[in-house]
Tab-separated table of C-alpha atoms in Angstrom:
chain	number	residue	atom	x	y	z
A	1	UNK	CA	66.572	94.531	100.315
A	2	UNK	CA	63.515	96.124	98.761
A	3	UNK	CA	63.629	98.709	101.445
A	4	UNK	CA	66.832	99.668	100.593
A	5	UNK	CA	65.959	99.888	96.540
A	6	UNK	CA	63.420	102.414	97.639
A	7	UNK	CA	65.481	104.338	99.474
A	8	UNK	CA	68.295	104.701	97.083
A	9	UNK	CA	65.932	105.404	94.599
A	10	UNK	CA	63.915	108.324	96.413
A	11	UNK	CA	67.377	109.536	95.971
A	12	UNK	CA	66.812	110.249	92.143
A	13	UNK	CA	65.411	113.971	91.443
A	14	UNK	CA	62.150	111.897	89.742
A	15	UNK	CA	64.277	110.082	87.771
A	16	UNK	CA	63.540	107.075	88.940
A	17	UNK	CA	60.110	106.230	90.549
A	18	UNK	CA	59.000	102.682	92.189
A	19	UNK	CA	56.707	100.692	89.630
A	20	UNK	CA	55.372	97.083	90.855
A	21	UNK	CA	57.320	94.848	92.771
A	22	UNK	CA	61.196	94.037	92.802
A	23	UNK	CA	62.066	91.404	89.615
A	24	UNK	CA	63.435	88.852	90.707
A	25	UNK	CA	64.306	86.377	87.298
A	26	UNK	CA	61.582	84.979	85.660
A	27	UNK	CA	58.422	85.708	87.712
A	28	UNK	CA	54.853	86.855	87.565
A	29	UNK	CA	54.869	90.152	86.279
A	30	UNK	CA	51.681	90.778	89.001
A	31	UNK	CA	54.510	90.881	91.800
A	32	UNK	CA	57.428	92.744	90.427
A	33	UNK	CA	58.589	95.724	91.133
A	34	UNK	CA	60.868	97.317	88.734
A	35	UNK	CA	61.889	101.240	88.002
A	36	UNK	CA	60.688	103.073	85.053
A	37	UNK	CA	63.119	105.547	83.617
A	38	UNK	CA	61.567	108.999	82.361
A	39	UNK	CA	62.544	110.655	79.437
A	40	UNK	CA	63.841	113.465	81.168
A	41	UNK	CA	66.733	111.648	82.880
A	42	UNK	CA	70.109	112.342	81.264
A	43	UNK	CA	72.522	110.164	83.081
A	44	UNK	CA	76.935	110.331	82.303
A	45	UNK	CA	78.319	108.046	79.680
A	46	UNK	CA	80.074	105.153	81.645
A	47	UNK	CA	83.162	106.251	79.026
A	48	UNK	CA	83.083	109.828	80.373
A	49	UNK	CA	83.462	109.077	83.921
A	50	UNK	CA	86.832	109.235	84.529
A	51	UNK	CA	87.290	111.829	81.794
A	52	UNK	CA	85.234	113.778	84.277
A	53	UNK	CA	87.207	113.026	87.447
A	54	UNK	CA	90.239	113.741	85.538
A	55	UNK	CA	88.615	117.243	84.802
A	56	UNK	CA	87.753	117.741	88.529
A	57	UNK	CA	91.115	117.020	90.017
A	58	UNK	CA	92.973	118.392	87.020
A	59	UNK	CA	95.118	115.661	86.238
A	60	UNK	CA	96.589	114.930	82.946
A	61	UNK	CA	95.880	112.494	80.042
A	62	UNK	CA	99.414	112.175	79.205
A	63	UNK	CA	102.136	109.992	80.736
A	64	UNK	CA	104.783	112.569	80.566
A	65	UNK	CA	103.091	115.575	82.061
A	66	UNK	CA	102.178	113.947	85.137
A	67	UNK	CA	104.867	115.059	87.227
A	68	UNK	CA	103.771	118.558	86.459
A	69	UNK	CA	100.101	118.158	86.903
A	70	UNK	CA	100.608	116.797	90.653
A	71	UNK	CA	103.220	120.003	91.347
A	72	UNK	CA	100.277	122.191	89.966
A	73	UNK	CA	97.920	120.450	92.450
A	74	UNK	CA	99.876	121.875	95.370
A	75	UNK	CA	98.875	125.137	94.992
A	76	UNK	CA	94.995	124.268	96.132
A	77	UNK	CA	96.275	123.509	99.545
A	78	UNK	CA	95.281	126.730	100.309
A	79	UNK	CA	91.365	125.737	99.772
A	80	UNK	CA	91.402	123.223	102.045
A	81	UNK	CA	89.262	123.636	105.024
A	82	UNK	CA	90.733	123.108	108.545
A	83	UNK	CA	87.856	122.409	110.420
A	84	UNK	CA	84.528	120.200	109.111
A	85	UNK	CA	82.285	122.961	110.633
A	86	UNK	CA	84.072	125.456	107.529
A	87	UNK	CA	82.416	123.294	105.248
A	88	UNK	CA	78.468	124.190	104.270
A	89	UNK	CA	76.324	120.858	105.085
A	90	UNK	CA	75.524	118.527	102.233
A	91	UNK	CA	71.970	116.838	100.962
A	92	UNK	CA	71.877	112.707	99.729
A	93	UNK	CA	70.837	113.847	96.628
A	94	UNK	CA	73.502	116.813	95.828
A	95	UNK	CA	76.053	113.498	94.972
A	96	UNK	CA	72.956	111.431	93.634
A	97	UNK	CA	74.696	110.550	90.228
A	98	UNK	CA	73.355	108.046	87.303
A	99	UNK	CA	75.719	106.305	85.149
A	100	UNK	CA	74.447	104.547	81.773
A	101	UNK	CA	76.694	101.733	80.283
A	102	UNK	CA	74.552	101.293	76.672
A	103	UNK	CA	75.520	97.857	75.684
A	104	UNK	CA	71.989	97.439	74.164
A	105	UNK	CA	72.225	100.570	72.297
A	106	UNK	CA	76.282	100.866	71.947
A	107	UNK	CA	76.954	97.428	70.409
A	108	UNK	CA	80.668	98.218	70.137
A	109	UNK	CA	81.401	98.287	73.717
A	110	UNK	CA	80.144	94.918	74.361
A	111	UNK	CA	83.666	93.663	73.348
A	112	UNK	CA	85.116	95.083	76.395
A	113	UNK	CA	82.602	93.483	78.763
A	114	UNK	CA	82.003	90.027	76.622
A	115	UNK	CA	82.726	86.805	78.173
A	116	UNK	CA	83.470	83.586	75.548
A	117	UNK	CA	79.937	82.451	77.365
A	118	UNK	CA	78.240	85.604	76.225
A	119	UNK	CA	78.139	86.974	79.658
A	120	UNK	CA	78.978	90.175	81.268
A	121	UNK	CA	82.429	90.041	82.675
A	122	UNK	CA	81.696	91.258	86.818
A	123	UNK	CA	85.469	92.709	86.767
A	124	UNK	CA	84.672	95.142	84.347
A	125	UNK	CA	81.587	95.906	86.607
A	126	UNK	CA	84.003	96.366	89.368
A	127	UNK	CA	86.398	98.748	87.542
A	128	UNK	CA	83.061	101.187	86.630
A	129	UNK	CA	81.822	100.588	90.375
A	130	UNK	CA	85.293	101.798	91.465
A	131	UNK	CA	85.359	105.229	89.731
A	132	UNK	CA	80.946	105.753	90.297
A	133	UNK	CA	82.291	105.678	94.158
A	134	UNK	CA	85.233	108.533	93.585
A	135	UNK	CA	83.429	111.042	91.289
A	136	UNK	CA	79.839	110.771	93.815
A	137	UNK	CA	81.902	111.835	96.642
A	138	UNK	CA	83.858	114.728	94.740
A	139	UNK	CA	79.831	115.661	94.130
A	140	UNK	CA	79.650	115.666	97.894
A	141	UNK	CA	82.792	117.876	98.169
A	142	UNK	CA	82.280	120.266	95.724
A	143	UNK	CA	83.411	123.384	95.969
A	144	UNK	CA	82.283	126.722	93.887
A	145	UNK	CA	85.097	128.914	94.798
A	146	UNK	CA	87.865	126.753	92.778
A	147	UNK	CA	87.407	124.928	89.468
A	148	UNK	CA	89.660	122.229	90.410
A	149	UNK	CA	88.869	120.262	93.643
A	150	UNK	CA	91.734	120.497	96.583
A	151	UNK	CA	90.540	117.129	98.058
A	152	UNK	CA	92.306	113.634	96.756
A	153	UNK	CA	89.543	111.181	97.132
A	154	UNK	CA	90.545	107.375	97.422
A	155	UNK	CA	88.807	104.241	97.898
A	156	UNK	CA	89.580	102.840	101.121
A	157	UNK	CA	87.453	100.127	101.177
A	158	UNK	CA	84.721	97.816	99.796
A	159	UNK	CA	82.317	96.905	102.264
A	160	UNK	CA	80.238	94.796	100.655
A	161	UNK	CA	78.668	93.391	97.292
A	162	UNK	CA	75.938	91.948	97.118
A	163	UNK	CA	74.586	90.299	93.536
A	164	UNK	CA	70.370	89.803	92.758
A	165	UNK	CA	69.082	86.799	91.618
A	166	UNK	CA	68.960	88.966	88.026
A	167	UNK	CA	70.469	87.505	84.050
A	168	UNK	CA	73.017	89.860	83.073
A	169	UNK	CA	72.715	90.076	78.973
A	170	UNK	CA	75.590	91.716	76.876
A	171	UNK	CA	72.570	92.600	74.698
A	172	UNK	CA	70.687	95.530	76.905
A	173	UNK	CA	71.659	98.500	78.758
A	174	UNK	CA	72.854	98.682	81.984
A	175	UNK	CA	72.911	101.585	84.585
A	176	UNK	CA	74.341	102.754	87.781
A	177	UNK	CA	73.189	104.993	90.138
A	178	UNK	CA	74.236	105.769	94.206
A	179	UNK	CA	74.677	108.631	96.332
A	180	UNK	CA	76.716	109.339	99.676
A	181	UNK	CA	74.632	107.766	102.587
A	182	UNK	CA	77.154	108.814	105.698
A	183	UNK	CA	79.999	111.098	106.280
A	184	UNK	CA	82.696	110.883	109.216
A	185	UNK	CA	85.401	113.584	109.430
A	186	UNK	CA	87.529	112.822	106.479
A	187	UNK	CA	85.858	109.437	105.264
A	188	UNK	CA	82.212	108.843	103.361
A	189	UNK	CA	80.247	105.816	102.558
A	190	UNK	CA	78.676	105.409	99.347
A	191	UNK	CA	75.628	103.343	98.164
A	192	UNK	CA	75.253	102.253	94.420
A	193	UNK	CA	73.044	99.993	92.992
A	194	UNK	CA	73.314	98.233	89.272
A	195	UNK	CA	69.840	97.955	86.861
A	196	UNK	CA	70.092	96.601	83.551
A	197	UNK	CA	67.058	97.463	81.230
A	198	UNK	CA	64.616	94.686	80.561
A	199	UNK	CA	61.932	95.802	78.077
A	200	UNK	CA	61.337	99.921	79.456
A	201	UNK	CA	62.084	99.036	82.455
A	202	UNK	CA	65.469	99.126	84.442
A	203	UNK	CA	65.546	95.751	87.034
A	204	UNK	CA	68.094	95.416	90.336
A	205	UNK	CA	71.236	93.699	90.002
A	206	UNK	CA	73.340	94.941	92.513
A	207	UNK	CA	73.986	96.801	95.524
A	208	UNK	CA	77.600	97.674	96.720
A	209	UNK	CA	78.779	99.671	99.894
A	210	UNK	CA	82.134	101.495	99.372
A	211	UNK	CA	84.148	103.446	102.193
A	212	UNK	CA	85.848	106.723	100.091
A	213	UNK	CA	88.319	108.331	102.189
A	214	UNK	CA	89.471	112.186	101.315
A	215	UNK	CA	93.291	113.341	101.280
A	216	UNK	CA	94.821	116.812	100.640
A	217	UNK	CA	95.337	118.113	97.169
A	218	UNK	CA	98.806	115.829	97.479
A	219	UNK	CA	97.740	112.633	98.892
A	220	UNK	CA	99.776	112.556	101.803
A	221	UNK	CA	97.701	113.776	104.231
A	222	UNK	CA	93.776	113.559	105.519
A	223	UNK	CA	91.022	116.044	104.669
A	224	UNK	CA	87.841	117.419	105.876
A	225	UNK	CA	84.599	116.700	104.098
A	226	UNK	CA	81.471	118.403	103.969
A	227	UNK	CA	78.845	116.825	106.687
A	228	UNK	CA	75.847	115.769	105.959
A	229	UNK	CA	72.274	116.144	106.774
A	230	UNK	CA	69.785	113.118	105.746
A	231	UNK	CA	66.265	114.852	105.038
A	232	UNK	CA	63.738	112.335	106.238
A	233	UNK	CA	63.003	108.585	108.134
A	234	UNK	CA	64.583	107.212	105.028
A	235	UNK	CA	67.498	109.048	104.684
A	236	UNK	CA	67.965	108.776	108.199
A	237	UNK	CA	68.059	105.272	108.626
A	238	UNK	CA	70.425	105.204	105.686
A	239	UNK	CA	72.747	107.530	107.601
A	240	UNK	CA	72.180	105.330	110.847
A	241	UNK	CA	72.793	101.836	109.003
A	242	UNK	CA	75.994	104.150	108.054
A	243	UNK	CA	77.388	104.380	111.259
A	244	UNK	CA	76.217	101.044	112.408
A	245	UNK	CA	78.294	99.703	109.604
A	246	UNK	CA	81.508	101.515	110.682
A	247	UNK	CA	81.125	100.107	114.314
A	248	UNK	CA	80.279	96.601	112.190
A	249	UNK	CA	83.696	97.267	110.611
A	250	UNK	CA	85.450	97.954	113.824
A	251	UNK	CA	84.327	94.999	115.544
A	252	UNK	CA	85.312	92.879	112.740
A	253	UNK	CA	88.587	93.938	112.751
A	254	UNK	CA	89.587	94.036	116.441
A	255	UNK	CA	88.053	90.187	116.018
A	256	UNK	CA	90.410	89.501	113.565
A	257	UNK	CA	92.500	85.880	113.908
A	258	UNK	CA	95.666	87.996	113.734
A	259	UNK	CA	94.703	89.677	116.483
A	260	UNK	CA	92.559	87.347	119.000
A	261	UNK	CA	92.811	84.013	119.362
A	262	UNK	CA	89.824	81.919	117.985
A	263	UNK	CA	86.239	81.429	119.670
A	264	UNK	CA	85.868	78.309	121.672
A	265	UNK	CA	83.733	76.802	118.406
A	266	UNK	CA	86.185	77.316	116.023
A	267	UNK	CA	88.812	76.108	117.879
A	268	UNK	CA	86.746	72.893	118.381
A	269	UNK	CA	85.846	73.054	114.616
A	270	UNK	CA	89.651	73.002	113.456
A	271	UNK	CA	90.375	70.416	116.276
A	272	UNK	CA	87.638	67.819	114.661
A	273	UNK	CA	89.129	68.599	111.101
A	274	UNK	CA	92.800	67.815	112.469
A	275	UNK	CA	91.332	64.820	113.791
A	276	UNK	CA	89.429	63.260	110.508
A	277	UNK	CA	92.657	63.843	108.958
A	278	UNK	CA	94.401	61.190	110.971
A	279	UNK	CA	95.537	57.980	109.895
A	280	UNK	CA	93.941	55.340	112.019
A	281	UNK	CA	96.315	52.585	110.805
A	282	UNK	CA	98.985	54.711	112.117
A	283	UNK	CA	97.719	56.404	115.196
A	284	UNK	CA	99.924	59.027	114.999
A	285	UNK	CA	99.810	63.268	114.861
A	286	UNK	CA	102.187	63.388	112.052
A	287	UNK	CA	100.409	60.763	109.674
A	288	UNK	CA	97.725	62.761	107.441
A	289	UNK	CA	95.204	61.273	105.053
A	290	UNK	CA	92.346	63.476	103.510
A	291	UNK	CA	88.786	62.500	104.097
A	292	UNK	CA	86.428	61.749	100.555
A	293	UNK	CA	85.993	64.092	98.553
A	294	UNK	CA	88.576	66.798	100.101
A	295	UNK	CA	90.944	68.990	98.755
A	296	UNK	CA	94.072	70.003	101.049
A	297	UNK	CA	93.978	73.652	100.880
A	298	UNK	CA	97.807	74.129	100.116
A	299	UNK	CA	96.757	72.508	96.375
A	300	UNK	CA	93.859	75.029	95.512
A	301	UNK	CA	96.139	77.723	94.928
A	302	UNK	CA	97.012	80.040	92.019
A	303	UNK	CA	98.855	82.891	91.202
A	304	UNK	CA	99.692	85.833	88.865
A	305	UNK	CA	102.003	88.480	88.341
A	306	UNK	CA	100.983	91.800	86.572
A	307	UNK	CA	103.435	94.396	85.775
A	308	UNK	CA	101.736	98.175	86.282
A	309	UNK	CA	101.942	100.356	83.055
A	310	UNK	CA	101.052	103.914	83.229
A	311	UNK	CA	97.771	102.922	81.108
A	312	UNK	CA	96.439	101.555	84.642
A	313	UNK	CA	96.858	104.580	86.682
A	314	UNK	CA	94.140	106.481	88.318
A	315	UNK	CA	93.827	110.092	88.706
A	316	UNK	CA	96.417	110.639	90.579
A	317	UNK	CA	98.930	108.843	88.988
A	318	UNK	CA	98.982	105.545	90.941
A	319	UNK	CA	97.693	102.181	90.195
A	320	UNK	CA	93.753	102.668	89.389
A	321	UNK	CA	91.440	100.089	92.291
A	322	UNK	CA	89.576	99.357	89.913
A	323	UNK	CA	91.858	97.160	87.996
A	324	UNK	CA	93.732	96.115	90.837
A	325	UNK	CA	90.135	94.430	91.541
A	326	UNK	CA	89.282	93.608	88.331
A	327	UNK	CA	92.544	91.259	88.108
A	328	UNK	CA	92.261	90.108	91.779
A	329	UNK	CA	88.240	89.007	90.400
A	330	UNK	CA	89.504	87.331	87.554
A	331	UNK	CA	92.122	85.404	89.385
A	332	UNK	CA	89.692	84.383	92.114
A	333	UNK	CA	87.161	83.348	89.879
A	334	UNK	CA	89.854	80.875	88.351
A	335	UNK	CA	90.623	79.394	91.223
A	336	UNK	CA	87.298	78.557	91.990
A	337	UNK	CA	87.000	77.545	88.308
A	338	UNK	CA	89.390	75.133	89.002
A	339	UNK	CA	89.121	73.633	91.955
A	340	UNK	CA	85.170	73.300	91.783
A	341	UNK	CA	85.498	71.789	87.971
A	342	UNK	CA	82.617	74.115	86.445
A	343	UNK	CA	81.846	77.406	85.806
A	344	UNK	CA	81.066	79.717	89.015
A	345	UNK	CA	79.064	82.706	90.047
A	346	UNK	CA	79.876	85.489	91.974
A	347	UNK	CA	77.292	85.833	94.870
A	348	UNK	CA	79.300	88.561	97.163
A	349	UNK	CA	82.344	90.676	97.335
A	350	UNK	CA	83.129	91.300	100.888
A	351	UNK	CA	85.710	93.486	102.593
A	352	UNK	CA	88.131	94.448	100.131
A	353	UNK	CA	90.707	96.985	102.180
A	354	UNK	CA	93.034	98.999	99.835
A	355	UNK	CA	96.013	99.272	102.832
A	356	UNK	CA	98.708	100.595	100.681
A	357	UNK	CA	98.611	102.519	97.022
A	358	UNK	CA	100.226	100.651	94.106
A	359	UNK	CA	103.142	102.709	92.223
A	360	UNK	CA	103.282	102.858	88.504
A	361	UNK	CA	106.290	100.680	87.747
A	362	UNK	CA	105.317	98.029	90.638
A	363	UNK	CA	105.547	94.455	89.975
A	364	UNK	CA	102.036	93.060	91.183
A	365	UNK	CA	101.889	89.738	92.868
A	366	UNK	CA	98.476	88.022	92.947
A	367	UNK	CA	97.600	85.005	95.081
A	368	UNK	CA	94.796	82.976	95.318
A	369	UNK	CA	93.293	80.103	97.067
A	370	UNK	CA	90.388	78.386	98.370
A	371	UNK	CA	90.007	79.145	101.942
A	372	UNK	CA	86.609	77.542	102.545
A	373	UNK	CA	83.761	75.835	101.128
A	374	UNK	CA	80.316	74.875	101.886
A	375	UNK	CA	77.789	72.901	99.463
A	376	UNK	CA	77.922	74.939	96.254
A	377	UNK	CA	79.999	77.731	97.516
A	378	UNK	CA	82.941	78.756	96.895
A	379	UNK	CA	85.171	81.305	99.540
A	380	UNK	CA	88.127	82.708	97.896
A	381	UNK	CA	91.105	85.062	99.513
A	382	UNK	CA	93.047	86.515	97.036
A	383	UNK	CA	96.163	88.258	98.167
A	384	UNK	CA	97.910	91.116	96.656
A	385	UNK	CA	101.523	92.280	97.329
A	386	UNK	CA	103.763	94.550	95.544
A	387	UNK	CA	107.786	94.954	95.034
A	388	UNK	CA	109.381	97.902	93.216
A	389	UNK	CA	112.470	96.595	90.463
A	390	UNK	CA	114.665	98.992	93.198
A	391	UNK	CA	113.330	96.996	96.666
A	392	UNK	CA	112.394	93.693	95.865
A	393	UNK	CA	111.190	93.197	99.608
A	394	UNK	CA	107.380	92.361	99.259
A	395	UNK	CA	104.823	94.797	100.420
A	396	UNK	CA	100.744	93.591	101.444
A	397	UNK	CA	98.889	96.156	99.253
A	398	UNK	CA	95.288	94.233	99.691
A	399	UNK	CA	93.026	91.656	100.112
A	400	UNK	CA	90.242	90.547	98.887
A	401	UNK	CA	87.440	87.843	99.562
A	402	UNK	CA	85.147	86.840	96.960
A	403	UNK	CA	82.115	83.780	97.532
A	404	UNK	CA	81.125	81.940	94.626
A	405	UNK	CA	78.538	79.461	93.551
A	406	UNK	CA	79.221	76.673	91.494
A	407	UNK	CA	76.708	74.555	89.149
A	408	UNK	CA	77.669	71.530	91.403
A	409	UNK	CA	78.626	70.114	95.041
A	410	UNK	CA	82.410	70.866	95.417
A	411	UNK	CA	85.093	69.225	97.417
A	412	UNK	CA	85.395	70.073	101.081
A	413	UNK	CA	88.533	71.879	101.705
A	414	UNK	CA	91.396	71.079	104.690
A	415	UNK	CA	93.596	73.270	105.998
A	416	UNK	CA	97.111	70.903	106.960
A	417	UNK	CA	99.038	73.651	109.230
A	418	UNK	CA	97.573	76.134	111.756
A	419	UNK	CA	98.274	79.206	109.488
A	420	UNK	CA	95.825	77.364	107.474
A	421	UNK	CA	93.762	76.617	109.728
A	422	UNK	CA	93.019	80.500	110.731
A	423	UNK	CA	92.397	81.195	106.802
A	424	UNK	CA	89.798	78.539	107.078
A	425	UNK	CA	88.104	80.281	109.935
A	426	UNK	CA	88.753	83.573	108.100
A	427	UNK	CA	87.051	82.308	105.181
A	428	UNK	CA	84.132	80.948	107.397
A	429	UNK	CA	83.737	84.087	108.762
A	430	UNK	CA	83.218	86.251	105.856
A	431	UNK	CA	81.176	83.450	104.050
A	432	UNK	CA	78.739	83.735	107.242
A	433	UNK	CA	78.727	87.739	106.767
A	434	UNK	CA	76.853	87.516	103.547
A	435	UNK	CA	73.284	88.516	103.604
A	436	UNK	CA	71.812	85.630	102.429
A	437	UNK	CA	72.714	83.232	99.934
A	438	UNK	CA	70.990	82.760	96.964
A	439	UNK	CA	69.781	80.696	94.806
A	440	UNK	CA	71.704	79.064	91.551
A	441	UNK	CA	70.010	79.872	88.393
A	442	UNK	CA	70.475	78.898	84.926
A	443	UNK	CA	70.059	82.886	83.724
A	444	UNK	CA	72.401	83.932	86.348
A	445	UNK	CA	75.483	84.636	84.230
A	446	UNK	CA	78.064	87.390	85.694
A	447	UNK	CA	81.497	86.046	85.350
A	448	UNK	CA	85.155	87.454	84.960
């Protein structure tokens, strides 16, 4: 993980420059290493971000002109490149882009990101995350022969999140910063990392992976994207753990329980939880009994339903993915509220795929359970579906898997039917795909 700080931050035009030794909470200040921020730097406004993408794609502010923005985007077709080798070669640092969210010095936008526990409320974090990841690639893409970019750029997917052992105060400044670290034809991956001032000093608290994919000027279609050319060993391996990830993701998903059947372990591992389950006054399959101190999985669940107003939309006039994850967070993190009895931590966001866009006008169906659990942690799936008030047939829009920690042991969970049974190994799997797990501390205070 230090490694990659560096990287990321060799990234930053001298912006940013390595001081001692990576903080990690309350340690020896002899063996830290933090980043000092020069005077010089001049990073966005958080609040001017998506007035910015807004500008780029030329999309409108109000409601009832949105109809005739997108027509206007149709005429940039015409700009669009129809071959990657048209498109000049890109640097890592021509997207490198710093975002400052000035809580310390901004008191009045604490409200937005306030938690009743006087923490900082991770689905906001995930909304700003969300639009960092669009407007870096459109600095990858940019073009100097129109003023409004051809290219639709979506998120597609988050990879991965994973959170420092780092106290998030409501009380000091926070900043973003990432960069485009691989390119495919039509699809880029983007690394950003989250500091949050501590004295002069700005301190890791994040790293996130997202997986932008570019569309023509309409959406309907894909796009080229400018290659790129890492300058460097660093850069390099960035670009290689790039493409290592994609074949990562690729794996994963031809392994996936609704393709393949399970391994011989986890079939052996759902077989021995059938079998604890049994009744042995009864000796019968059909009589169930949970073990002490389990929870059958059909009773962790929640749910929500969210009605999409035009104030959500993104750029383009469909549901922003930022606040489709924001409420998908919020909901998890009350499940695992619930079901573990005390207040949890987010440790990792893992493979959130965006498979379908969400119409303005949708009725948004949230679901939530428990789908596995191990000591402390918590492994949530939240499901998301969608119906229009025309079709009221349900549509799978995304899913998302979110680990928690809680302050104390929780219940084991059982799955009672096989369907179950294969979230359980789903939820095993992605809680084994986390980098490491961390430690619970008392400072560690990100919550919805």
């Amino acid at each position: 993980m230090r490694r990659a700080v560096l990287r990321l931050c060799t990234l930053s035009k001298g912006l940013l420059t390595p001081g001692r030794g990576l903080t990690q909470g309350s340690q020896n200040p002899e063996n830290q290493r933090v980043f000092h921020i020069h005077e010089a730097c001049s990073p966005i406004h958080v609040n001017h971000v998506r007035d910015k993408l807004r500008e780029i794609v030329g999309a409108s502010t109000n409601w009832r002109d949105h109809v005739k923005a997108m027509e206007e985007r149709k005429l940039l077709q015409s700009f669009l490149a129809k071959s990657q080798e048209e498109l000049p070669p890109r640097r890592m640092k021509d997207s490198y882009v710093e975002v400052l969210l000035p809580l310390g010095s901004q008191p009045e936008l604490r409200e937005k990101y306030l938690t009743v526990q006087n923490a900082i409320r991770f689905g906001r974090i995930l909304e700003d995350l969300d639009s960092l990841g669009v407007l870096i690639c459109y600095m990858h893409t940019k073009m100097h022969s129109t003023k409004m970019s051809p290219l639709s750029i979506v998120t597609a997917l988050v990879d991965k999140i994973d959170m420092h052992k780092k106290c998030l105060s409501p009380e000091q400044d926070i900043k973003f910063c990432g960069h485009v670290s691989w390119v495919g034809k039509t699809s880029m991956e983007v690394k950003m990392q989250m500091f949050q001032l501590h004295g002069n000093e700005f301190c890791p608290v994040l790293e996130a992976t997202f997986v932008m994919v570019a569309r023509d000027s309409e959406n309907k279609r894909s796009a080229f994207v400018n290659p790129l050319i890492p300058e460097g060993p660093e850069e390099e391996e960035l670009f290689r753990q790039g493409e290592f990830n994609k074949g990562r993701r690729v794996a994963f998903s031809s392994a996936s329980l609704l393709k393949m059947a399970p391994s011989a372990e986890e079939r052996m591992t759902i077989h021995e939880m059938f079998l604890n389950t049994l009744d042995p006054k009864t000796i019968s399959f059909r009589s169930r009994v949970l073990p002490r101190n389990a929870v059958w999985m059909e009773n962790s669940k929640l749910k929500s339903l969210e009605i999409c107003h035009p104030q959500e939309r993104n750029i383009f006039n469909r549901i922003f993915g930022g606040f489709l994850m924001r409420k998908a967070y919020e909901l998890g993190w009350a499940t695992a509220c619930n079901f573990g009895g005390s207040r949890p931590f987010v440790v990792a966001v893992d493979d959130i795929m965006f498979q379908k866009p969400v119409e303005v006008g949708s009725l948004l169906f949230l679901s939530s359970q428990v789908c596995y659990t191990q000591g402390n942690y918590i492994q949530v799936r939240v499901h998301s579906e969608v119906a229009t008030l025309q079709n009221k047939e349900h549509t799978t829009t995304n899913v998302f898997h979110f680990t928690f920690m809680s302050e104390k042991e929780v219940p084991l969970v059982f799955p009672r039917t096989y369907g179950e049974s294969m979230l359980y190994l789903d939820g095993q799997r992605h809680f084994n795909s986390m980098s490491a797990p961390v430690a619970l501390r008392n400072d560690y205070l990100v919550e919805p």
